[in-house]
Coordinates of C-alpha atoms in Angstrom, one line a residue:
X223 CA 0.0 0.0 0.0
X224 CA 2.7 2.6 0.8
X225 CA 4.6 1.4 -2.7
X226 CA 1.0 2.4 -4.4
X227 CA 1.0 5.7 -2.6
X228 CA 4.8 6.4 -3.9
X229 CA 4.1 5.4 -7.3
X230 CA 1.0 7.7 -7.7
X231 CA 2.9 10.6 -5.6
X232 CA 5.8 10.3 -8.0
X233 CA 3.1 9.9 -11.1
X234 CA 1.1 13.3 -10.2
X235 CA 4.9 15.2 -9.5
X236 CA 5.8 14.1 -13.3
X237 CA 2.9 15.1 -14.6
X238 CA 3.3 18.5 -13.3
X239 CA 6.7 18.5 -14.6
X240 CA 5.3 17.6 -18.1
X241 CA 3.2 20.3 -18.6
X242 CA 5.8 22.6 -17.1
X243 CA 8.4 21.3 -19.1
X244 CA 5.1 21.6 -22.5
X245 CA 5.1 24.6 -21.5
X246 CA 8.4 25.7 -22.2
X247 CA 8.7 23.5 -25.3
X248 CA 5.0 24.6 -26.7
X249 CA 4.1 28.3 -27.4
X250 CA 1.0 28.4 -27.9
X251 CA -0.1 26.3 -25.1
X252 CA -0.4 29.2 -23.0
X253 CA -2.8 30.9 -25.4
X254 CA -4.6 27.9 -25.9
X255 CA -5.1 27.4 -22.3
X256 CA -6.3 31.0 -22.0
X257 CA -8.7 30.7 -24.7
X258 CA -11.3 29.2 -22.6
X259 CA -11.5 32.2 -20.7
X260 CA -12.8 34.0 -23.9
X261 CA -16.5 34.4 -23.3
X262 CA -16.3 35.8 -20.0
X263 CA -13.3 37.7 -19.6
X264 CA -13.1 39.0 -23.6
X265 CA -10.9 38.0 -26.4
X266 CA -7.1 37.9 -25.3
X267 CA -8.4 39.2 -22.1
X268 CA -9.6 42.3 -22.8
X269 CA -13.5 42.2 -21.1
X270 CA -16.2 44.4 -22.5
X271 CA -17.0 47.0 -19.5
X272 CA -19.8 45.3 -17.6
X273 CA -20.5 44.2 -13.7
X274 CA -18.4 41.0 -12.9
X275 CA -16.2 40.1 -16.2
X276 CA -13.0 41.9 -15.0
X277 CA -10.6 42.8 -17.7
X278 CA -7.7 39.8 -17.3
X279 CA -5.0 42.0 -20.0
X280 CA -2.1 43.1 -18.2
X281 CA -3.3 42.7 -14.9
X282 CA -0.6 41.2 -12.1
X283 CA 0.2 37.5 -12.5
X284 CA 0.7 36.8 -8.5
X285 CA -2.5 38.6 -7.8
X286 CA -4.6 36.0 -10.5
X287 CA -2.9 32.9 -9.5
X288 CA -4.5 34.3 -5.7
X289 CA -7.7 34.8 -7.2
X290 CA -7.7 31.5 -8.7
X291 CA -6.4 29.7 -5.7
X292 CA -9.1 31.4 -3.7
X293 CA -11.9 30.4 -6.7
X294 CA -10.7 26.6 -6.3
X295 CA -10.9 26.6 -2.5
X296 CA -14.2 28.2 -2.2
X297 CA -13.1 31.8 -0.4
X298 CA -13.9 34.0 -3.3
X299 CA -17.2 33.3 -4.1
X300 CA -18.4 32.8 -7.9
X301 CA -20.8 31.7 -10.2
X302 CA -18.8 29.1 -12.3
X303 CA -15.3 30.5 -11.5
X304 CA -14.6 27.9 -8.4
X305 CA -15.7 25.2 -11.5
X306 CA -13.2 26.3 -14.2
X307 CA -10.0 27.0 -11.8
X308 CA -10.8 23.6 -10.7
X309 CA -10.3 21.6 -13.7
X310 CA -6.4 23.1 -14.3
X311 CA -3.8 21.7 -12.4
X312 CA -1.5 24.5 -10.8
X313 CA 0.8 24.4 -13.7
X314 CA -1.8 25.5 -16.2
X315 CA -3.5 28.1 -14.0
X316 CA 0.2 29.7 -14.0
X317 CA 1.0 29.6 -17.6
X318 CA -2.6 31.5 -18.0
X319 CA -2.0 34.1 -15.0
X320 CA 1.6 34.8 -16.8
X321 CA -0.3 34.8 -20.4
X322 CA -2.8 37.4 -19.3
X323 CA 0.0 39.6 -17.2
X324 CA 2.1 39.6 -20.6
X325 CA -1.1 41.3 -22.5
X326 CA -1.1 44.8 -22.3

């Protein structure tokens, strides 16, 4: 039982380091990634003025990532936002926070 729990630690840690390491080695997968953010937060991150869809386009990268750590645990309150930051490992979420900082 304890090999098993190894072996899937050891599993999740590599995958982290594989889509770090895709990361660096893809592009686009940063703007891909960010893509599904689209129809809530505007194309490339630039929201149309309204109530809720804050503009994500050059906005600080450490202050996202705390916004979407706080989505995922359930301290910021949200409509679907807790959902979404839920289904990207912490990798991904970064390589989005650091796509949207690098819009201006």
């Amino acid at each position: 039982m304890k090999l098993l729990r190894w072996s899937v630690a050891l599993s999740l840690a590599g995958m982290v380091g594989a889509v770090s390491a895709e990361g660096e080695s893809n592009p686009t997968l940063a703007r891909n990634l960010a893509a599904t953010c689209a129809n809530c937060h505007g194309t490339d991150g630039r929201a149309q003025p309204g109530p809720g869809m804050e503009a994500l386009a050059g906005g600080d990268a450490d202050r996202m990532m705390q916004k979407l750590r706080d989505f995922r645990s359930g301290a910021r309150p949200a409509t679907i936002m807790h959902q979404i930051s839920r289904g990207y490992t912490e990798a991904q979420l970064q390589l989005i926070a650091a796509y949207f900082a690098a819009r201006k």
